[in-house]
XYZ file of C-alpha atoms in Angstrom:
416
model
C -16.513 5.163 -24.222
C -15.658 8.138 -22.023
C -15.185 6.822 -18.489
C -16.612 8.885 -15.640
C -14.431 10.328 -12.886
C -15.089 9.028 -9.368
C -14.598 10.935 -6.119
C -14.968 10.252 -2.397
C -17.633 12.407 -0.753
C -18.337 10.661 2.569
C -16.516 8.524 5.145
C -17.583 6.547 8.206
C -15.422 4.534 10.606
C -16.177 2.204 13.503
C -12.826 0.801 14.623
C -10.869 -0.480 17.636
C -9.236 2.954 17.954
C -12.279 5.163 17.367
C -16.014 4.817 16.877
C -16.269 7.760 14.481
C -14.126 9.072 11.639
C -12.640 11.982 13.659
C -11.797 9.711 16.614
C -10.269 7.100 14.313
C -8.087 9.614 12.479
C -6.950 11.368 15.675
C -5.870 8.107 17.298
C -4.302 6.804 14.086
C -2.054 9.847 13.825
C -1.265 9.657 17.545
C -0.124 6.035 17.195
C -2.663 4.559 19.607
C -2.844 0.771 19.904
C -6.311 -0.795 19.950
C -5.100 -4.136 21.315
C -6.049 -5.328 24.809
C -7.279 -8.382 26.699
C -10.472 -9.878 25.250
C -13.627 -8.859 27.104
C -16.197 -10.435 24.775
C -15.794 -13.984 26.143
C -13.601 -15.982 28.518
C -10.403 -16.477 26.509
C -8.322 -17.864 29.380
C -7.842 -21.240 27.670
C -6.938 -19.788 24.263
C -3.377 -19.429 22.954
C -4.184 -15.788 22.146
C -6.122 -13.948 24.822
C -6.205 -10.450 23.343
C -7.617 -8.660 20.300
C -8.468 -5.233 18.916
C -12.083 -5.008 20.084
C -14.393 -2.032 19.660
C -14.373 0.188 22.742
C -17.515 1.675 24.259
C -19.762 0.529 21.421
C -23.290 -0.097 22.696
C -25.871 -1.668 20.430
C -28.703 0.126 22.234
C -27.221 3.495 21.218
C -27.956 2.664 17.583
C -30.750 0.074 17.417
C -33.969 -0.636 19.227
C -33.645 -3.895 21.165
C -36.024 -5.846 18.922
C -34.321 -4.604 15.759
C -30.804 -5.260 17.057
C -31.594 -8.902 17.850
C -32.367 -9.516 14.164
C -28.970 -8.293 12.979
C -25.573 -9.941 13.455
C -22.810 -7.731 14.900
C -20.994 -7.565 11.539
C -24.142 -6.012 10.027
C -24.688 -3.709 13.015
C -21.163 -2.359 12.567
C -21.672 -1.767 8.850
C -24.987 0.019 9.361
C -23.444 2.351 11.949
C -20.419 3.208 9.783
C -22.612 3.739 6.726
C -24.944 6.050 8.625
C -21.939 8.220 9.479
C -20.655 8.151 5.879
C -24.039 9.041 4.353
C -24.474 11.904 6.813
C -20.916 13.040 6.127
C -21.558 13.043 2.364
C -24.391 15.558 2.680
C -26.579 13.545 0.300
C -30.144 14.856 0.283
C -32.113 11.620 0.530
C -35.313 13.432 -0.429
C -33.863 14.634 -3.728
C -31.302 12.064 -4.912
C -32.447 9.582 -7.571
C -32.405 6.385 -5.515
C -32.553 4.237 -8.642
C -29.018 5.510 -9.294
C -27.666 4.890 -5.772
C -26.199 1.462 -5.040
C -24.602 -0.480 -2.192
C -21.590 -2.731 -2.736
C -20.235 -4.128 0.528
C -17.438 -6.470 1.499
C -17.031 -9.060 4.264
C -14.839 -12.113 4.485
C -16.967 -14.146 6.901
C -20.226 -12.320 7.667
C -22.370 -13.550 10.551
C -19.889 -15.789 12.355
C -21.271 -14.782 15.763
C -24.761 -15.908 14.754
C -23.508 -19.169 13.224
C -21.545 -20.001 16.367
C -24.467 -19.217 18.682
C -27.086 -21.190 16.733
C -24.899 -24.262 16.239
C -23.868 -24.121 19.895
C -27.491 -24.038 21.012
C -28.315 -27.014 18.793
C -25.323 -29.005 20.076
C -26.417 -28.436 23.691
C -29.978 -29.605 22.970
C -31.563 -33.014 22.567
C -31.243 -33.124 18.812
C -34.577 -31.438 18.167
C -33.983 -28.713 15.543
C -34.816 -25.467 17.304
C -33.287 -22.640 15.317
C -33.969 -18.924 15.360
C -36.025 -17.971 12.300
C -33.502 -15.147 11.742
C -30.545 -17.573 11.765
C -30.003 -17.608 7.994
C -30.764 -13.942 7.214
C -28.536 -12.882 10.131
C -25.664 -15.095 9.010
C -25.455 -14.729 5.229
C -22.646 -12.495 4.087
C -24.706 -10.481 1.584
C -27.415 -9.379 4.004
C -25.793 -6.097 5.009
C -25.898 -4.569 1.524
C -29.581 -5.460 1.616
C -30.068 -3.853 5.046
C -28.462 -0.592 3.882
C -30.548 -0.435 0.712
C -33.753 -1.178 2.652
C -32.996 1.439 5.310
C -32.372 4.228 2.783
C -34.362 3.044 -0.233
C -31.330 2.729 -2.513
C -32.361 0.718 -5.588
C -29.147 0.702 -7.619
C -26.553 -2.120 -7.897
C -26.555 -4.168 -4.701
C -24.286 -7.045 -3.751
C -21.422 -8.182 -1.531
C -17.860 -9.079 -2.464
C -16.096 -11.949 -0.683
C -12.342 -12.353 -1.122
C -11.128 -12.927 2.443
C -9.035 -9.976 3.634
C -9.289 -8.252 0.242
C -13.113 -8.233 0.361
C -13.780 -4.567 1.046
C -11.062 -3.362 -1.320
C -12.868 -5.399 -3.964
C -16.127 -3.718 -2.937
C -14.488 -0.322 -3.382
C -13.070 -1.319 -6.764
C -16.418 -2.648 -7.979
C -18.166 0.541 -6.850
C -15.519 2.624 -8.633
C -15.948 0.559 -11.799
C -19.762 0.733 -11.855
C -19.695 4.516 -11.492
C -16.953 4.868 -14.107
C -19.144 2.930 -16.537
C -22.140 5.155 -15.835
C -24.222 2.445 -14.155
C -24.723 4.470 -10.940
C -24.242 8.016 -9.645
C -23.490 7.146 -6.015
C -22.471 3.902 -4.326
C -22.093 3.126 -0.630
C -19.077 0.832 -0.408
C -17.086 -0.552 2.482
C -16.640 -3.571 4.683
C -17.362 -4.969 8.129
C -16.334 -7.944 10.233
C -17.071 -9.336 13.695
C -14.848 -12.343 14.346
C -13.638 -11.693 17.902
C -15.385 -14.773 19.280
C -14.323 -18.320 20.216
C -14.636 -19.614 16.648
C -12.733 -16.727 15.093
C -9.934 -16.707 17.645
C -9.730 -20.492 17.875
C -9.703 -20.964 14.119
C -6.911 -18.491 13.479
C -4.966 -19.827 16.489
C -5.142 -23.305 14.979
C -3.572 -21.890 11.797
C -0.828 -20.257 13.889
C -1.710 -16.941 12.263
C -2.229 -14.889 15.440
C 0.333 -13.277 17.717
C 0.585 -14.994 21.113
C 2.215 -12.045 22.888
C -0.234 -12.224 25.814
C 2.151 -10.426 28.170
C 2.082 -7.256 26.045
C -1.001 -7.105 23.808
C -0.615 -3.390 23.053
C 2.733 -4.103 21.322
C 1.761 -7.427 19.738
C 0.999 -6.085 16.252
C 4.468 -5.117 15.061
C 4.688 -5.148 11.232
C 8.217 -5.294 9.797
C 9.762 -5.845 13.230
C 12.256 -8.704 13.605
C 10.225 -10.252 16.443
C 6.762 -10.149 14.855
C 4.852 -13.364 15.526
C 1.477 -12.997 13.799
C -1.436 -10.625 13.421
C -3.875 -9.298 16.014
C -7.572 -9.864 15.370
C -9.629 -6.715 14.884
C -13.301 -5.931 14.348
C -15.420 -3.067 13.058
C -16.386 -1.381 9.809
C -15.452 1.296 7.325
C -17.824 2.960 4.849
C -16.907 5.057 1.812
C -19.310 7.040 -0.358
C -18.159 7.064 -3.988
C -19.778 9.487 -6.379
C -19.593 10.449 -10.033
C -17.721 13.745 -10.258
C -20.407 15.700 -12.125
C -23.081 14.529 -9.695
C -20.928 15.599 -6.736
C -20.133 19.007 -8.230
C -23.748 19.676 -9.141
C -24.839 19.328 -5.526
C -21.832 21.174 -4.107
C -20.450 18.160 -2.248
C -17.150 18.307 -0.395
C -14.593 16.025 -2.012
C -11.988 14.139 0.023
C -10.041 12.663 -2.890
C -10.412 11.076 -6.319
C -10.173 7.330 -6.964
C -7.986 6.961 -10.045
C -6.816 3.359 -10.341
C -7.279 -0.217 -9.231
C -5.921 -3.690 -9.777
C -6.957 -7.250 -8.934
C -4.862 -10.420 -9.278
C -4.386 -13.908 -7.847
C -1.215 -15.513 -6.506
C -2.269 -18.964 -7.761
C 0.184 -20.301 -5.202
C -1.152 -21.460 -1.789
C -4.294 -21.395 0.361
C -2.869 -19.140 3.050
C 0.781 -18.304 2.356
C 1.739 -15.419 0.046
C 3.832 -16.035 -3.048
C 7.398 -15.941 -1.652
C 8.544 -13.382 -4.224
C 5.306 -11.412 -4.020
C 4.361 -12.168 -7.630
C 0.639 -11.463 -7.220
C 1.409 -8.290 -5.257
C 3.814 -7.130 -7.977
C 1.197 -7.674 -10.656
C -1.624 -5.990 -8.740
C 0.369 -2.822 -7.999
C 1.501 -2.612 -11.618
C -2.109 -2.937 -12.807
C -3.275 -0.210 -10.419
C -0.523 2.152 -11.611
C -1.366 1.411 -15.237
C -5.082 2.023 -14.624
C -4.294 5.329 -12.895
C -1.947 6.456 -15.649
C 0.777 7.017 -13.046
C 4.431 6.064 -12.888
C 6.064 4.903 -9.672
C 7.402 8.424 -9.060
C 3.787 9.640 -8.802
C 3.040 7.669 -5.618
C 3.958 9.258 -2.286
C 2.564 6.754 0.208
C 1.633 3.075 0.362
C -0.725 1.811 3.062
C 0.536 -1.749 3.004
C -1.253 -4.978 3.864
C 1.462 -5.394 6.517
C -0.185 -7.919 8.808
C 2.807 -8.549 11.112
C 3.262 -12.147 9.934
C 6.782 -13.470 9.317
C 6.252 -14.382 5.651
C 3.717 -11.769 4.552
C 5.719 -8.678 5.463
C 8.789 -9.960 3.607
C 6.832 -10.858 0.458
C 5.109 -7.468 0.305
C 8.377 -5.593 0.817
C 10.006 -7.570 -1.998
C 7.073 -6.717 -4.244
C 7.305 -2.988 -3.493
C 11.036 -2.977 -4.273
C 10.437 -4.874 -7.522
C 7.683 -2.503 -8.690
C 9.065 0.829 -7.482
C 12.815 0.284 -7.799
C 14.738 3.430 -6.788
C 11.427 5.266 -6.241
C 10.694 2.906 -3.328
C 13.162 4.863 -1.206
C 11.230 8.110 -1.779
C 7.957 6.613 -0.497
C 6.419 6.553 2.916
C 5.189 3.069 3.777
C 3.060 2.244 6.802
C 0.880 -0.494 8.215
C -2.081 0.866 10.146
C -2.809 -2.706 11.270
C -0.151 -2.018 13.903
C -2.883 0.059 15.601
C -6.237 -1.341 14.443
C -5.282 -4.989 14.248
C -6.432 -6.986 11.245
C -10.115 -6.384 10.501
C -10.182 -9.257 7.964
C -12.840 -8.432 5.351
C -13.185 -4.880 6.708
C -9.439 -4.183 6.557
C -9.456 -2.829 3.001
C -12.175 -0.253 3.689
C -10.688 0.969 6.982
C -7.222 1.197 5.428
C -8.590 2.943 2.336
C -10.091 5.541 4.695
C -6.683 5.974 6.336
C -5.154 6.383 2.872
C -7.780 8.921 1.769
C -7.253 10.931 4.951
C -3.475 10.875 4.413
C -4.007 12.371 0.947
C -6.443 14.971 2.240
C -4.364 16.040 5.247
C -0.778 15.436 4.041
C -0.022 13.274 7.072
C 1.224 9.676 6.908
C 0.054 7.548 9.864
C 2.783 5.515 11.547
C 3.691 1.864 11.830
C 3.864 1.571 15.616
C 5.566 -1.068 17.769
C 8.893 -1.089 15.954
C 11.682 -2.189 18.254
C 14.202 -4.216 16.225
C 15.140 -4.021 12.542
C 14.622 -7.228 10.579
C 17.803 -8.092 8.646
C 15.676 -9.836 6.003
C 14.063 -6.488 5.062
C 15.587 -3.468 3.337
C 15.665 -1.087 6.281
C 16.569 1.856 4.057
C 12.878 1.978 3.174
C 10.813 4.524 5.096
C 8.348 2.396 7.078
C 7.182 5.482 9.040
C 8.122 3.731 12.250
C 6.515 4.813 15.523
C 5.606 8.406 14.609
C 3.366 10.010 11.960
C 5.144 12.087 9.330
C 3.999 15.269 7.615
C 4.644 15.326 3.885
C 2.776 16.223 0.725
C 0.744 13.170 -0.318
C -0.513 13.809 -3.841
C -1.295 10.158 -4.543
C -1.353 7.026 -2.428
C -1.845 3.310 -2.926
C -3.560 0.853 -0.569
C -2.818 -2.888 -0.725
C -4.904 -5.783 0.589
C -4.181 -9.488 0.167
C -6.440 -12.362 1.211
C -6.290 -16.098 1.934
C -6.741 -17.928 -1.338
C -4.227 -15.612 -2.999
C -6.604 -12.709 -3.650
C -4.860 -9.371 -4.220
C -6.468 -5.948 -4.610
C -4.940 -2.465 -4.822
C -6.546 0.932 -5.154
C -5.015 4.361 -5.826
C -6.419 7.696 -4.660
C -5.074 11.176 -5.302
C -5.837 14.779 -4.497
C -8.850 16.063 -6.412
C -8.065 18.723 -9.006
């Protein structure tokens, strides 16, 4: 069977460092931190009192009040990012065959805000079950792919991938695969998350996963730095329009990049800790390279998972050295989580957008907040510390790894 070629024709971003794609990219290249004191709730009693929240996002700018109350924030974010991506793609919704347009979304948690609110209301009551009739449809993790298809009338493949922090990379990979196999012409893929709330912050604090650098939140996310002490919670959404090449060319679409390879593996090791030697990460990068038909010398940039956790950064670096060998020293490596924080299930989509834009613009975004080299890492690697670098980026790889040992990698390259 002749597999179809798949290209990126639209992007949308709603992030802690920009509420649109242009704002996001500008601040990413400038090395802007999205981390600040939490405004969403009173976090004064929490071990971590800061996060990468959205800035200046107002629900009423995008939804009528009655409509917005029926949709959890994670779904609001995804709808806003997807609206930007669909507009950016130039798809003519009056002409496109909507039976051949799908939506494959990713989220690790879904409607946590709604779940927390409804259970809190019940706990404060007299035991009488008084729940919002929209409780379940607001909370369930698959509802956003449904919302997008309903809004635009897309009747193609429609579902949600859940693999913790790898969720939206899995959504991108599934969309890529369905189009390759000829099962759709266009798929809206991406991810969204809204976990900056007492349950999200408290739960990750209890796991000791979050940075507690309350005296300097803007420098708290410091991947590959000796003094890193955990990740910074982020929120938002990223949306990517994937399209079969012939379909895109026939309508004269602009093309950002081509998706050429993917890999998915499991660590089979631990609930939350990475394999100490990065075994799953080694396997997933090798599979992505094999799928793309590329050798290690063909990759110019890796957007790493790079969460700023003591164990994770070491394991991923070991994996890169094992896979790329001498070619590892020719790469640019960067963790954009140093700026956006960790968007959990939305991380893969937002970081894939950063990777696609690096390929399109030949600019590698930085890993900010580097102060002290970690002697446990090979500091001869180019981590793109503190300042963006201009270089030709013909092909780039994006890694995401999730609790449960889920690993997903995707490769994009310049369209030719």
